[in-house]
GROMACS .gro file of C-alpha atoms in nm:
model
  395
    1MET     CA    1   5.523  11.396  14.329
    2PHE     CA    2   5.333  11.108  14.361
    3ASP     CA    3   5.371  10.774  14.495
    4ALA     CA    4   5.301  10.420  14.394
    5ASP     CA    5   5.414  10.045  14.433
    6VAL     CA    6   5.475  10.042  14.028
    7VAL     CA    7   5.538  10.256  13.751
    8ILE     CA    8   5.528  10.126  13.410
    9ILE     CA    9   5.708  10.374  13.155
   10GLY     CA   10   5.551  10.358  12.792
   11ALA     CA   11   5.216  10.265  12.652
   12GLY     CA   12   5.260  10.021  12.406
   13ALA     CA   13   5.211   9.674  12.390
   14ALA     CA   14   5.451   9.558  12.644
   15GLY     CA   15   5.320   9.839  12.921
   16LEU     CA   16   4.978   9.831  12.861
   17SER     CA   17   4.957   9.481  12.915
   18LEU     CA   18   5.108   9.489  13.247
   19ALA     CA   19   4.879   9.792  13.298
   20HIS     CA   20   4.613   9.570  13.177
   21ARG     CA   21   4.719   9.273  13.435
   22LEU     CA   22   4.780   9.498  13.746
   23ALA     CA   23   4.451   9.676  13.712
   24ARG     CA   24   4.238   9.343  13.714
   25PRO     CA   25   4.220   9.212  14.103
   26ALA     CA   26   4.349   8.870  14.155
   27PRO     CA   27   4.230   8.622  14.401
   28GLY     CA   28   4.471   8.610  14.726
   29GLY     CA   29   4.715   8.824  14.542
   30ARG     CA   30   4.822   9.195  14.720
   31PRO     CA   31   4.654   9.506  14.620
   32LEU     CA   32   4.917   9.725  14.423
   33SER     CA   33   4.898  10.108  14.320
   34ALA     CA   34   5.021  10.149  14.004
   35VAL     CA   35   5.102  10.448  13.776
   36LEU     CA   36   5.129  10.428  13.382
   37LEU     CA   37   5.310  10.711  13.248
   38GLU     CA   38   5.258  10.759  12.869
   39ALA     CA   39   5.411  10.982  12.601
   40PRO     CA   40   5.171  11.257  12.475
   41PRO     CA   41   5.076  11.318  12.138
   42GLY     CA   42   5.389  11.387  11.914
   43PRO     CA   43   5.723  11.197  11.811
   44LEU     CA   44   5.738  11.010  12.120
   45ARG     CA   45   5.408  10.795  12.061
   46PRO     CA   46   5.461  10.578  11.788
   47PRO     CA   47   5.212  10.532  11.497
   48ALA     CA   48   4.925  10.263  11.468
   49ARG     CA   49   5.086   9.924  11.423
   50THR     CA   50   4.995   9.539  11.371
   51TRP     CA   51   5.062   9.252  11.613
   52CYS     CA   52   5.041   8.864  11.515
   53PHE     CA   53   5.059   8.621  11.717
   54TRP     CA   54   4.905   8.240  11.793
   55GLU     CA   55   4.747   8.061  12.050
   56ALA     CA   56   4.500   7.759  12.112
   57GLY     CA   57   4.126   7.853  12.211
   58PRO     CA   58   4.014   8.204  12.324
   59GLY     CA   59   4.259   8.409  12.469
   60ARG     CA   60   4.266   8.738  12.710
   61TRP     CA   61   4.310   8.995  12.388
   62ASP     CA   62   4.000   8.839  12.179
   63PRO     CA   63   3.788   9.138  12.193
   64ALA     CA   64   4.058   9.360  11.999
   65VAL     CA   65   4.159   9.090  11.768
   66ARG     CA   66   4.060   9.217  11.414
   67ALA     CA   67   4.077   8.893  11.241
   68SER     CA   68   4.229   8.506  11.288
   69TRP     CA   69   4.284   8.249  11.056
   70THR     CA   70   4.336   7.853  11.150
   71ARG     CA   71   4.522   7.783  10.748
   72LEU     CA   72   4.874   7.928  10.681
   73ARG     CA   73   5.013   7.908  10.363
   74VAL     CA   74   5.373   7.939  10.209
   75HIS     CA   75   5.515   8.005   9.841
   76SER     CA   76   5.816   7.893   9.736
   77PRO     CA   77   6.011   8.111   9.486
   78ASP     CA   78   5.889   7.884   9.163
   79GLY     CA   79   5.517   7.934   9.295
   80ARG     CA   80   5.454   7.616   9.463
   81PRO     CA   81   5.197   7.677   9.757
   82ILE     CA   82   5.278   7.513  10.084
   83GLU     CA   83   4.959   7.520  10.278
   84ALA     CA   84   4.870   7.348  10.634
   85GLY     CA   85   4.618   7.390  10.906
   86ILE     CA   86   4.747   7.452  11.229
   87ALA     CA   87   4.392   7.345  11.468
   88PRO     CA   88   4.366   7.428  11.741
   89LEU     CA   89   4.594   7.699  11.701
   90ARG     CA   90   4.452   8.057  11.565
   91TYR     CA   91   4.694   8.266  11.397
   92LYS     CA   92   4.544   8.642  11.529
   93MET     CA   93   4.548   8.972  11.421
   94LEU     CA   94   4.552   9.280  11.630
   95ARG     CA   95   4.569   9.641  11.558
   96SER     CA   96   4.703   9.814  11.803
   97ASP     CA   97   4.433  10.105  11.802
   98ASP     CA   98   4.186   9.855  11.887
   99PHE     CA   99   4.439   9.697  12.140
  100GLU     CA  100   4.451  10.056  12.313
  101ARG     CA  101   4.101  10.099  12.330
  102LEU     CA  102   4.007   9.757  12.506
  103VAL     CA  103   4.295   9.819  12.760
  104GLY     CA  104   4.193  10.156  12.813
  105ARG     CA  105   3.826  10.107  12.876
  106ASP     CA  106   3.956   9.799  13.145
  107LEU     CA  107   4.171  10.045  13.318
  108ALA     CA  108   3.915  10.293  13.332
  109ARG     CA  109   3.644  10.017  13.473
  110HIS     CA  110   3.918   9.901  13.733
  111GLY     CA  111   4.029  10.189  13.852
  112ARG     CA  112   4.379  10.090  14.000
  113VAL     CA  113   4.592  10.216  13.742
  114ARG     CA  114   4.663  10.571  13.738
  115ARG     CA  115   4.739  10.723  13.368
  116ILE     CA  116   4.968  11.020  13.334
  117GLU     CA  117   5.067  11.172  12.987
  118ALA     CA  118   5.433  11.265  13.059
  119ALA     CA  119   5.784  11.249  12.851
  120VAL     CA  120   6.008  11.062  13.078
  121GLY     CA  121   6.349  11.160  13.137
  122ASP     CA  122   6.604  11.033  13.390
  123VAL     CA  123   6.533  10.677  13.587
  124GLU     CA  124   6.700  10.752  13.918
  125ALA     CA  125   6.759  10.467  14.155
  126ARG     CA  126   6.639  10.546  14.496
  127PRO     CA  127   6.681  10.267  14.743
  128PRO     CA  128   6.460  10.091  14.837
  129GLY     CA  129   6.332  10.171  14.451
  130ALA     CA  130   6.343  10.442  14.237
  131LEU     CA  131   6.249  10.797  14.130
  132VAL     CA  132   6.123  10.868  13.777
  133HIS     CA  133   6.143  11.226  13.660
  134ALA     CA  134   5.896  11.336  13.367
  135ARG     CA  135   5.757  11.637  13.196
  136ALA     CA  136   5.423  11.724  13.140
  137PRO     CA  137   5.261  11.839  12.807
  138ASP     CA  138   5.223  12.181  12.970
  139GLY     CA  139   5.605  12.186  13.095
  140ARG     CA  140   5.565  12.137  13.441
  141ALA     CA  141   5.830  11.889  13.587
  142LEU     CA  142   5.662  11.549  13.741
  143ALA     CA  143   5.845  11.278  13.976
  144VAL     CA  144   5.712  10.926  14.053
  145ARG     CA  145   5.821  10.748  14.340
  146ALA     CA  146   5.807  10.409  14.342
  147ARG     CA  147   5.916  10.052  14.481
  148TRP     CA  148   5.928   9.877  14.120
  149VAL     CA  149   5.978  10.042  13.780
  150PHE     CA  150   5.886   9.867  13.440
  151ASP     CA  151   6.064  10.050  13.134
  152SER     CA  152   5.910   9.969  12.820
  153ARG     CA  153   6.055  10.252  12.592
  154PRO     CA  154   6.259  10.159  12.247
  155LEU     CA  155   6.634  10.133  12.281
  156THR     CA  156   6.838  10.351  12.057
  157GLY     CA  157   6.972  10.043  11.900
  158PRO     CA  158   7.070   9.695  12.001
  159PRO     CA  159   7.333   9.545  12.255
  160PRO     CA  160   7.627   9.443  12.069
  161ALA     CA  161   7.599   9.090  11.916
  162ARG     CA  162   7.747   8.887  11.652
  163THR     CA  163   7.493   8.910  11.390
  164THR     CA  164   7.248   9.164  11.380
  165LEU     CA  165   6.984   9.201  11.062
  166LEU     CA  166   6.675   9.399  11.036
  167GLN     CA  167   6.341   9.281  10.930
  168HIS     CA  168   6.197   9.572  10.778
  169PHE     CA  169   5.861   9.612  10.570
  170ARG     CA  170   5.609   9.856  10.427
  171GLY     CA  171   5.239   9.733  10.396
  172TRP     CA  172   4.932   9.865  10.221
  173PHE     CA  173   4.586   9.789  10.358
  174VAL     CA  174   4.419   9.727  10.023
  175ARG     CA  175   4.033   9.746   9.953
  176THR     CA  176   3.954   9.567   9.602
  177ARG     CA  177   3.672   9.627   9.403
  178ARG     CA  178   3.601   9.191   9.311
  179PRO     CA  179   3.689   8.950   9.559
  180ALA     CA  180   4.053   8.886   9.579
  181PHE     CA  181   4.129   8.726   9.888
  182ASP     CA  182   4.067   8.408  10.067
  183ALA     CA  183   3.978   8.509  10.413
  184ASP     CA  184   4.054   8.146  10.547
  185ARG     CA  185   4.404   8.149  10.545
  186VAL     CA  186   4.712   8.365  10.593
  187ASP     CA  187   4.987   8.390  10.313
  188LEU     CA  188   5.262   8.398  10.574
  189MET     CA  189   5.574   8.353  10.330
  190ASP     CA  190   5.549   8.437   9.958
  191PHE     CA  191   5.900   8.421   9.829
  192ARG     CA  192   5.757   8.499   9.461
  193THR     CA  193   5.957   8.851   9.524
  194PRO     CA  194   6.292   8.957   9.397
  195GLN     CA  195   6.547   8.838   9.626
  196PRO     CA  196   6.810   9.059   9.774
  197ALA     CA  197   7.178   8.979   9.691
  198ARG     CA  198   7.183   8.911  10.062
  199GLY     CA  199   6.915   8.827  10.315
  200LEU     CA  200   6.601   8.724  10.162
  201SER     CA  201   6.266   8.922  10.090
  202PHE     CA  202   5.896   8.784  10.059
  203GLY     CA  203   5.524   8.876  10.040
  204TYR     CA  204   5.317   8.850  10.333
  205VAL     CA  205   4.904   8.894  10.342
  206LEU     CA  206   4.712   8.918  10.619
  207PRO     CA  207   4.324   8.899  10.468
  208SER     CA  208   4.054   9.052  10.701
  209GLY     CA  209   3.775   8.982  10.400
  210PRO     CA  210   3.741   8.866  10.049
  211HIS     CA  211   3.794   9.253   9.956
  212GLU     CA  212   4.042   9.366  10.230
  213ALA     CA  213   4.387   9.274  10.369
  214LEU     CA  214   4.685   9.407  10.485
  215VAL     CA  215   4.969   9.328  10.203
  216GLU     CA  216   5.334   9.383  10.321
  217TYR     CA  217   5.642   9.341  10.160
  218THR     CA  218   5.923   9.221  10.371
  219GLU     CA  219   6.315   9.216  10.406
  220PHE     CA  220   6.559   9.059  10.618
  221SER     CA  221   6.868   9.231  10.525
  222ARG     CA  222   7.137   9.468  10.675
  223ALA     CA  223   6.954   9.772  10.599
  224PRO     CA  224   6.623   9.947  10.573
  225LEU     CA  225   6.528  10.044  10.168
  226THR     CA  226   6.387  10.382  10.076
  227GLY     CA  227   6.021  10.514  10.065
  228PRO     CA  228   5.990  10.470   9.703
  229ALA     CA  229   6.160  10.130   9.653
  230TYR     CA  230   5.914   9.978   9.936
  231ASP     CA  231   5.661  10.088   9.699
  232ARG     CA  232   5.799   9.988   9.393
  233ALA     CA  233   5.827   9.626   9.595
  234LEU     CA  234   5.471   9.635   9.677
  235ARG     CA  235   5.338   9.766   9.348
  236HIS     CA  236   5.554   9.450   9.178
  237TYR     CA  237   5.364   9.234   9.459
  238THR     CA  238   5.039   9.320   9.419
  239ALA     CA  239   5.007   9.344   9.039
  240THR     CA  240   5.253   9.098   8.887
  241VAL     CA  241   5.222   8.815   9.170
  242LEU     CA  242   4.902   8.874   9.347
  243GLY     CA  243   4.728   9.008   8.979
  244LEU     CA  244   4.517   9.235   9.161
  245ASP     CA  245   4.365   9.461   8.879
  246ALA     CA  246   4.171   9.741   9.086
  247PHE     CA  247   4.227   9.818   9.437
  248GLU     CA  248   4.243  10.113   9.699
  249VAL     CA  249   4.524  10.181   9.935
  250VAL     CA  250   4.356  10.275  10.259
  251GLY     CA  251   4.628  10.267  10.494
  252THR     CA  252   4.988  10.223  10.488
  253GLU     CA  253   5.224  10.056  10.768
  254THR     CA  254   5.627  10.079  10.793
  255GLY     CA  255   5.856   9.920  11.051
  256VAL     CA  256   6.190   9.824  11.147
  257ILE     CA  257   6.274   9.506  11.363
  258PRO     CA  258   6.607   9.411  11.477
  259MET     CA  259   6.670   9.048  11.439
  260THR     CA  260   6.971   9.024  11.705
  261ASP     CA  261   7.152   8.748  11.883
  262ALA     CA  262   7.236   9.072  12.167
  263VAL     CA  263   7.180   8.989  12.526
  264PHE     CA  264   6.909   9.264  12.635
  265ALA     CA  265   6.956   9.388  12.999
  266ARG     CA  266   6.653   9.306  13.180
  267ARG     CA  267   6.770   9.469  13.466
  268THR     CA  268   6.916   9.798  13.469
  269ALA     CA  269   6.881   9.911  13.839
  270PRO     CA  270   6.821   9.712  14.166
  271SER     CA  271   6.451   9.847  14.138
  272VAL     CA  272   6.454   9.930  13.748
  273PHE     CA  273   6.357   9.645  13.467
  274ARG     CA  274   6.290   9.676  13.110
  275ILE     CA  275   6.021   9.485  12.943
  276GLY     CA  276   5.891   9.411  12.569
  277ALA     CA  277   6.134   9.448  12.283
  278ALA     CA  278   6.361   9.669  12.533
  279GLY     CA  279   6.406   9.350  12.758
  280GLY     CA  280   6.421   9.079  12.483
  281ALA     CA  281   6.130   8.979  12.409
  282THR     CA  282   6.129   8.973  12.031
  283ARG     CA  283   6.206   8.624  11.889
  284PRO     CA  284   6.557   8.688  11.706
  285ALA     CA  285   6.489   8.488  11.395
  286THR     CA  286   6.134   8.596  11.328
  287GLY     CA  287   6.060   8.917  11.476
  288TYR     CA  288   5.751   8.812  11.646
  289THR     CA  289   5.746   8.975  12.006
  290PHE     CA  290   5.376   9.015  12.115
  291ALA     CA  291   5.350   8.639  12.243
  292GLY     CA  292   5.697   8.678  12.446
  293LEU     CA  293   5.602   9.041  12.638
  294GLN     CA  294   5.280   8.849  12.693
  295ARG     CA  295   5.495   8.594  12.899
  296GLN     CA  296   5.705   8.855  13.058
  297THR     CA  297   5.419   9.043  13.196
  298ALA     CA  298   5.236   8.784  13.298
  299ALA     CA  299   5.535   8.630  13.508
  300VAL     CA  300   5.593   9.008  13.639
  301ALA     CA  301   5.216   9.082  13.746
  302GLU     CA  302   5.195   8.732  13.965
  303ALA     CA  303   5.556   8.811  14.101
  304LEU     CA  304   5.442   9.125  14.203
  305ARG     CA  305   5.123   9.009  14.373
  306ARG     CA  306   5.301   8.722  14.553
  307GLY     CA  307   5.556   8.997  14.727
  308ARG     CA  308   5.805   8.798  14.499
  309GLY     CA  309   6.144   8.975  14.316
  310PRO     CA  310   5.980   9.105  13.970
  311LEU     CA  311   6.255   9.017  13.743
  312PRO     CA  312   6.105   8.964  13.410
  313PRO     CA  313   6.186   8.626  13.248
  314ARG     CA  314   6.346   8.575  12.944
  315ALA     CA  315   6.059   8.556  12.659
  316HIS     CA  316   6.255   8.265  12.477
  317PRO     CA  317   6.442   7.948  12.622
  318THR     CA  318   6.830   7.939  12.629
  319ARG     CA  319   6.822   7.650  12.322
  320ALA     CA  320   6.588   7.847  12.124
  321ARG     CA  321   6.817   8.176  12.135
  322ALA     CA  322   7.135   7.943  12.044
  323MET     CA  323   6.951   7.831  11.756
  324ASP     CA  324   6.860   8.154  11.644
  325ALA     CA  325   7.215   8.283  11.679
  326VAL     CA  326   7.307   8.007  11.416
  327LEU     CA  327   7.018   8.068  11.186
  328LEU     CA  328   7.118   8.453  11.180
  329HIS     CA  329   7.475   8.389  11.119
  330ALA     CA  330   7.385   8.140  10.856
  331LEU     CA  331   7.164   8.419  10.691
  332ASP     CA  332   7.388   8.710  10.693
  333SER     CA  333   7.698   8.469  10.580
  334GLY     CA  334   7.510   8.332  10.255
  335LEU     CA  335   7.549   8.009  10.415
  336VAL     CA  336   7.162   7.890  10.339
  337ASP     CA  337   6.936   8.034  10.098
  338GLY     CA  338   6.691   8.193  10.303
  339PRO     CA  339   6.364   8.133  10.032
  340ALA     CA  340   6.502   7.783  10.021
  341PHE     CA  341   6.542   7.739  10.419
  342PHE     CA  342   6.198   7.850  10.516
  343THR     CA  343   6.019   7.657  10.234
  344GLY     CA  344   6.191   7.344  10.325
  345LEU     CA  345   6.057   7.392  10.701
  346PHE     CA  346   5.716   7.442  10.651
  347GLY     CA  347   5.720   7.201  10.378
  348ARG     CA  348   5.921   6.886  10.601
  349VAL     CA  349   5.790   7.024  10.947
  350PRO     CA  350   5.388   6.994  11.074
  351ALA     CA  351   5.289   7.343  11.101
  352THR     CA  352   5.166   7.336  11.482
  353ARG     CA  353   5.507   7.164  11.597
  354LEU     CA  354   5.677   7.448  11.362
  355LEU     CA  355   5.476   7.707  11.552
  356ARG     CA  356   5.519   7.581  11.892
  357PHE     CA  357   5.915   7.571  11.849
  358LEU     CA  358   5.869   7.922  11.758
  359ASP     CA  359   5.725   8.012  12.049
  360GLY     CA  360   5.953   7.777  12.279
  361GLY     CA  361   5.696   7.519  12.353
  362THR     CA  362   5.914   7.225  12.205
  363ARG     CA  363   6.125   6.942  12.340
  364LEU     CA  364   6.444   6.859  12.298
  365GLY     CA  365   6.388   6.560  12.068
  366GLU     CA  366   6.148   6.762  11.876
  367GLU     CA  367   6.376   7.012  11.796
  368ILE     CA  368   6.667   6.801  11.702
  369GLY     CA  369   6.404   6.660  11.437
  370ILE     CA  370   6.344   6.978  11.332
  371GLY     CA  371   6.714   7.088  11.270
  372LEU     CA  372   6.754   6.742  11.089
  373ARG     CA  373   6.523   6.893  10.835
  374THR     CA  374   6.735   7.203  10.766
  375PRO     CA  375   7.030   7.192  10.529
  376VAL     CA  376   7.259   7.041  10.798
  377ARG     CA  377   7.610   7.102  10.674
  378PRO     CA  378   7.576   7.427  10.628
  379MET     CA  379   7.412   7.491  10.957
  380LEU     CA  380   7.699   7.294  11.113
  381ARG     CA  381   7.937   7.530  10.984
  382ALA     CA  382   7.735   7.875  11.108
  383ALA     CA  383   7.709   7.696  11.452
  384ALA     CA  384   8.110   7.659  11.422
  385GLU     CA  385   8.154   8.008  11.316
  386VAL     CA  386   7.926   8.182  11.511
  387ALA     CA  387   8.085   8.048  11.820
  388ARG     CA  388   8.401   8.242  11.735
  389LEU     CA  389   8.238   8.562  11.620
  390PRO     CA  390   8.297   8.875  11.872
  391ARG     CA  391   8.019   9.070  11.972
  392ARG     CA  392   8.026   9.381  11.857
  393PRO     CA  393   7.753   9.732  11.845
  394ALA     CA  394   7.529   9.741  11.520
  395PRO     CA  395   7.683   9.974  11.258
   0.00000   0.00000   0.00000
């Protein structure tokens, strides 16, 4: 049995971010004891992942940033490029292994967070806190009693929703013989890919140098593809679209992100909370999660230090979630053409404003202006329809 003020379940982006914030001393804040329960090596531990986000100037995670850019480009289905600078913002790429090393080094240096490898089972409400039951790699039963518990483990499925699409993808880390990439810009959405009957697909290129890049094929649709289907799509994109004639695949990455207007519970018991994707940190219409969970964990750490109730805030404003629900239904129902919709947005809205909108940092007037640059009639129809749709469990 261990005792702590705080227990963090899971050592993914959300769990490690909260641990990192609690490990560093804060002037005027009360000291807290914390335990981080991380899954032992095996099926409960996720594979290496890539996270992207944007921010102005230097940031907390810069020592682990693999690459960053100040220019974004979108390709329309007919090949027309739309390119824009995003200064003072930078679009940043993190690899999870680099992030884990940075956090692990800082946790060891400050010594305020105890790390324990264990597979967590039940979390039992025990007023005025909770009791976390776990099992060590050698089979020993463990228990941690805490005032507050923050659970970042993935859900088995999203809550009931009016619309649920999947953002699913496979990426190749490629190395070319000859210079093939412009390391100064990201190809954010390249719609020169065969489009599915419903939803959309695009290529995504994150260059880390003239010879190296992460090249992904992504779809927004209702179901993932098979492994061979992803590889066929990537072979087509790298050879036919990008024209890469000689390259080596040095790594792969596959993922599935629910894009849903479901309402995620952030509190499951009086002292037990969800953070990260399980707590609604993913932006429904884009799949970006890292920036949202940073807002959540920063607010939680501040509340804990000040002795306030640490309910994680919603990662995205109410208006943003409402607009995302309309867009998800419009894409799922075929009311709008996905490639044309996103190409039009990037062509008509300044890129910095669009990125602020995607991070929930725009004012109402700016959001109305963005809405007027979308297909207005189909979006109004989608808004009327989505208001009448029932919430159902994901299939």
